[in-house]
mmCIF file of N, CA and C in Angstrom:
data_model
loop_
_atom_site.group_PDB
_atom_site.id
_atom_site.type_symbol
_atom_site.label_atom_id
_atom_site.label_comp_id
_atom_site.label_asym_id
_atom_site.label_seq_id
_atom_site.Cartn_x
_atom_site.Cartn_y
_atom_site.Cartn_z
ATOM 1 N N MET A 916 10.944 -11.699 5.168
ATOM 2 C CA MET A 916 11.950 -10.740 4.804
ATOM 3 C C MET A 916 11.265 -9.450 4.340
ATOM 4 N N LYS A 917 11.642 -8.367 4.913
ATOM 5 C CA LYS A 917 11.043 -7.078 4.580
ATOM 6 C C LYS A 917 11.759 -6.469 3.378
ATOM 7 N N ASN A 918 10.970 -5.835 2.515
ATOM 8 C CA ASN A 918 11.562 -5.198 1.346
ATOM 9 C C ASN A 918 10.985 -3.798 1.096
ATOM 10 N N ILE A 919 10.325 -3.227 2.100
ATOM 11 C CA ILE A 919 9.742 -1.894 1.980
ATOM 12 C C ILE A 919 10.365 -0.987 3.037
ATOM 13 N N GLY A 920 10.918 0.128 2.592
ATOM 14 C CA GLY A 920 11.556 1.088 3.485
ATOM 15 C C GLY A 920 10.558 2.052 4.127
ATOM 16 N N LYS A 921 11.074 2.918 4.976
ATOM 17 C CA LYS A 921 10.245 3.834 5.763
ATOM 18 C C LYS A 921 9.467 4.814 4.886
ATOM 19 N N ILE A 922 10.142 5.472 3.948
ATOM 20 C CA ILE A 922 9.473 6.437 3.072
ATOM 21 C C ILE A 922 8.435 5.729 2.212
ATOM 22 N N ASP A 923 8.787 4.560 1.720
ATOM 23 C CA ASP A 923 7.873 3.765 0.899
ATOM 24 C C ASP A 923 6.610 3.412 1.695
ATOM 25 N N LYS A 924 6.775 3.067 2.961
ATOM 26 C CA LYS A 924 5.625 2.750 3.816
ATOM 27 C C LYS A 924 4.710 3.952 3.977
ATOM 28 N N ILE A 925 5.291 5.107 4.215
ATOM 29 C CA ILE A 925 4.487 6.322 4.406
ATOM 30 C C ILE A 925 3.679 6.623 3.146
ATOM 31 N N ILE A 926 4.331 6.520 1.993
ATOM 32 C CA ILE A 926 3.640 6.775 0.728
ATOM 33 C C ILE A 926 2.509 5.773 0.520
ATOM 34 N N ARG A 927 2.759 4.518 0.841
ATOM 35 C CA ARG A 927 1.726 3.484 0.691
ATOM 36 C C ARG A 927 0.540 3.734 1.617
ATOM 37 N N TYR A 928 0.803 4.157 2.850
ATOM 38 C CA TYR A 928 -0.297 4.464 3.761
ATOM 39 C C TYR A 928 -1.139 5.624 3.233
ATOM 40 N N ILE A 929 -0.482 6.663 2.730
ATOM 41 C CA ILE A 929 -1.205 7.828 2.210
ATOM 42 C C ILE A 929 -2.064 7.439 1.005
ATOM 43 N N ILE A 930 -1.491 6.697 0.074
ATOM 44 C CA ILE A 930 -2.240 6.266 -1.105
ATOM 45 C C ILE A 930 -3.393 5.352 -0.701
ATOM 46 N N GLY A 931 -3.133 4.442 0.228
ATOM 47 C CA GLY A 931 -4.174 3.529 0.683
ATOM 48 C C GLY A 931 -5.342 4.249 1.332
ATOM 49 N N ILE A 932 -5.045 5.210 2.180
ATOM 50 C CA ILE A 932 -6.103 5.974 2.843
ATOM 51 C C ILE A 932 -6.879 6.808 1.828
ATOM 52 N N ALA A 933 -6.164 7.383 0.856
ATOM 53 C CA ALA A 933 -6.836 8.171 -0.188
ATOM 54 C C ALA A 933 -7.796 7.286 -0.986
ATOM 55 N N LEU A 934 -7.358 6.083 -1.335
ATOM 56 C CA LEU A 934 -8.235 5.179 -2.075
ATOM 57 C C LEU A 934 -9.412 4.717 -1.232
ATOM 58 N N LEU A 935 -9.180 4.431 0.034
ATOM 59 C CA LEU A 935 -10.278 4.007 0.907
ATOM 60 C C LEU A 935 -11.308 5.118 1.101
ATOM 61 N N SER A 936 -10.870 6.357 1.006
ATOM 62 C CA SER A 936 -11.807 7.462 1.175
ATOM 63 C C SER A 936 -12.848 7.487 0.062
ATOM 64 N N LEU A 937 -12.565 6.833 -1.073
ATOM 65 C CA LEU A 937 -13.547 6.748 -2.148
ATOM 66 C C LEU A 937 -14.821 6.062 -1.686
ATOM 67 N N LEU A 938 -14.710 5.182 -0.706
ATOM 68 C CA LEU A 938 -15.897 4.503 -0.179
ATOM 69 C C LEU A 938 -16.908 5.493 0.384
ATOM 70 N N PHE A 939 -16.424 6.616 0.872
ATOM 71 C CA PHE A 939 -17.300 7.599 1.497
ATOM 72 C C PHE A 939 -17.589 8.801 0.606
ATOM 73 N N LEU A 940 -16.726 9.048 -0.372
ATOM 74 C CA LEU A 940 -16.865 10.248 -1.193
ATOM 75 C C LEU A 940 -17.638 10.027 -2.487
ATOM 76 N N VAL A 941 -17.586 8.824 -3.038
ATOM 77 C CA VAL A 941 -18.256 8.528 -4.303
ATOM 78 C C VAL A 941 -19.564 7.818 -3.989
ATOM 79 N N HIS A 942 -20.622 8.199 -4.710
ATOM 80 C CA HIS A 942 -21.940 7.635 -4.411
ATOM 81 C C HIS A 942 -22.473 6.747 -5.533
ATOM 82 N N SER A 943 -21.579 6.120 -6.280
ATOM 83 C CA SER A 943 -21.997 5.160 -7.293
ATOM 84 C C SER A 943 -21.311 3.828 -6.994
ATOM 85 N N ASN A 944 -21.513 2.873 -7.863
ATOM 86 C CA ASN A 944 -20.883 1.564 -7.646
ATOM 87 C C ASN A 944 -19.365 1.621 -7.784
ATOM 88 N N LEU A 945 -18.855 2.680 -8.364
ATOM 89 C CA LEU A 945 -17.405 2.829 -8.498
ATOM 90 C C LEU A 945 -16.721 3.037 -7.154
ATOM 91 N N ARG A 946 -17.478 3.362 -6.142
ATOM 92 C CA ARG A 946 -16.856 3.603 -4.832
ATOM 93 C C ARG A 946 -16.163 2.359 -4.285
ATOM 94 N N PHE A 947 -16.606 1.186 -4.718
ATOM 95 C CA PHE A 947 -16.005 -0.041 -4.210
ATOM 96 C C PHE A 947 -14.591 -0.260 -4.752
ATOM 97 N N LEU A 948 -14.202 0.528 -5.738
ATOM 98 C CA LEU A 948 -12.808 0.498 -6.180
ATOM 99 C C LEU A 948 -11.900 1.004 -5.067
ATOM 100 N N GLY A 949 -12.466 1.728 -4.124
ATOM 101 C CA GLY A 949 -11.704 2.205 -2.980
ATOM 102 C C GLY A 949 -11.145 1.078 -2.133
ATOM 103 N N LEU A 950 -11.736 -0.094 -2.233
ATOM 104 C CA LEU A 950 -11.228 -1.245 -1.474
ATOM 105 C C LEU A 950 -9.830 -1.648 -1.939
ATOM 106 N N ILE A 951 -9.447 -1.216 -3.130
ATOM 107 C CA ILE A 951 -8.086 -1.469 -3.614
ATOM 108 C C ILE A 951 -7.078 -0.815 -2.664
ATOM 109 N N GLY A 952 -7.513 0.195 -1.924
ATOM 110 C CA GLY A 952 -6.651 0.860 -0.960
ATOM 111 C C GLY A 952 -6.151 -0.056 0.143
ATOM 112 N N LEU A 953 -6.803 -1.182 0.330
ATOM 113 C CA LEU A 953 -6.341 -2.142 1.335
ATOM 114 C C LEU A 953 -4.993 -2.762 0.953
ATOM 115 N N VAL A 954 -4.743 -2.869 -0.341
ATOM 116 C CA VAL A 954 -3.498 -3.497 -0.802
ATOM 117 C C VAL A 954 -2.273 -2.708 -0.339
ATOM 118 N N PRO A 955 -2.180 -1.400 -0.648
ATOM 119 C CA PRO A 955 -0.987 -0.684 -0.182
ATOM 120 C C PRO A 955 -0.905 -0.581 1.342
ATOM 121 N N ILE A 956 -2.051 -0.519 2.010
ATOM 122 C CA ILE A 956 -2.038 -0.452 3.478
ATOM 123 C C ILE A 956 -1.496 -1.755 4.068
ATOM 124 N N LEU A 957 -1.952 -2.878 3.544
ATOM 125 C CA LEU A 957 -1.491 -4.168 4.065
ATOM 126 C C LEU A 957 -0.023 -4.430 3.739
ATOM 127 N N THR A 958 0.404 -4.054 2.535
ATOM 128 C CA THR A 958 1.819 -4.257 2.210
ATOM 129 C C THR A 958 2.706 -3.375 3.084
ATOM 130 N N ALA A 959 2.238 -2.170 3.396
ATOM 131 C CA ALA A 959 3.012 -1.295 4.285
ATOM 132 C C ALA A 959 3.030 -1.859 5.700
ATOM 133 N N ALA A 960 1.903 -2.380 6.158
ATOM 134 C CA ALA A 960 1.824 -2.912 7.516
ATOM 135 C C ALA A 960 2.747 -4.121 7.703
ATOM 136 N N PHE A 961 2.817 -4.980 6.682
ATOM 137 C CA PHE A 961 3.667 -6.160 6.775
ATOM 138 C C PHE A 961 5.108 -5.877 6.367
ATOM 139 N N GLY A 962 5.324 -4.766 5.656
ATOM 140 C CA GLY A 962 6.671 -4.421 5.226
ATOM 141 C C GLY A 962 7.175 -5.275 4.080
ATOM 142 N N PHE A 963 6.265 -5.943 3.395
ATOM 143 C CA PHE A 963 6.636 -6.834 2.307
ATOM 144 C C PHE A 963 5.718 -6.619 1.116
ATOM 145 N N CYS A 964 6.303 -6.467 -0.061
ATOM 146 C CA CYS A 964 5.551 -6.317 -1.298
ATOM 147 C C CYS A 964 5.926 -7.467 -2.230
ATOM 148 N N PRO A 965 4.953 -8.308 -2.593
ATOM 149 C CA PRO A 965 5.259 -9.430 -3.478
ATOM 150 C C PRO A 965 5.794 -8.991 -4.843
ATOM 151 N N LEU A 966 5.309 -7.876 -5.372
ATOM 152 C CA LEU A 966 5.814 -7.399 -6.666
ATOM 153 C C LEU A 966 7.273 -6.963 -6.566
ATOM 154 N N TYR A 967 7.624 -6.335 -5.451
ATOM 155 C CA TYR A 967 9.026 -5.963 -5.241
ATOM 156 C C TYR A 967 9.895 -7.211 -5.218
ATOM 157 N N ALA A 968 9.428 -8.254 -4.560
ATOM 158 C CA ALA A 968 10.192 -9.501 -4.487
ATOM 159 C C ALA A 968 10.339 -10.124 -5.876
ATOM 160 N N LEU A 969 9.291 -10.068 -6.666
ATOM 161 C CA LEU A 969 9.319 -10.633 -8.007
ATOM 162 C C LEU A 969 10.344 -9.938 -8.892
ATOM 163 N N PHE A 970 10.445 -8.607 -8.759
ATOM 164 C CA PHE A 970 11.368 -7.841 -9.590
ATOM 165 C C PHE A 970 12.704 -7.553 -8.900
ATOM 166 N N GLY A 971 12.895 -8.058 -7.697
ATOM 167 C CA GLY A 971 14.163 -7.902 -6.996
ATOM 168 C C GLY A 971 14.401 -6.493 -6.458
ATOM 169 N N ILE A 972 13.322 -5.771 -6.156
ATOM 170 C CA ILE A 972 13.431 -4.409 -5.636
ATOM 171 C C ILE A 972 13.420 -4.468 -4.124
ATOM 172 N N ASN A 973 14.255 -3.629 -3.498
ATOM 173 C CA ASN A 973 14.295 -3.561 -2.039
ATOM 174 C C ASN A 973 14.564 -2.105 -1.642
ATOM 175 N N THR A 974 13.578 -1.475 -1.010
ATOM 176 C CA THR A 974 13.750 -0.080 -0.566
ATOM 177 C C THR A 974 14.067 0.004 0.914
ATOM 178 N N CYS A 975 14.179 -1.138 1.551
ATOM 179 C CA CYS A 975 14.482 -1.197 2.972
ATOM 180 C C CYS A 975 15.976 -0.979 3.178
ATOM 181 N N SER A 976 16.302 -0.062 4.089
ATOM 182 C CA SER A 976 17.716 0.198 4.351
ATOM 183 C C SER A 976 18.303 -0.946 5.168
ATOM 184 N N THR A 977 19.539 -1.260 4.890
ATOM 185 C CA THR A 977 20.212 -2.328 5.625
ATOM 186 C C THR A 977 21.115 -1.707 6.676
ATOM 187 N N LYS A 978 20.908 -2.103 7.905
ATOM 188 C CA LYS A 978 21.724 -1.617 9.016
ATOM 189 C C LYS A 978 22.683 -2.706 9.433
ATOM 190 N N LYS A 979 23.953 -2.361 9.543
ATOM 191 C CA LYS A 979 24.953 -3.358 9.963
ATOM 192 C C LYS A 979 25.774 -2.813 11.087
#
């Protein structure tokens, strides 16, 4: 069941890419924090966020 809408997906992709860019921009061990960017990218790709499900949030529009 999907619970992430279109705008939410776009925002997650942007944040994920920005975090992943830390791998290339930072030259200390802190750059590996950029791997956290995989989380928003994967949740956007699958259209499902476990935290949204836990709190009952749904940004996906319902078409009938």
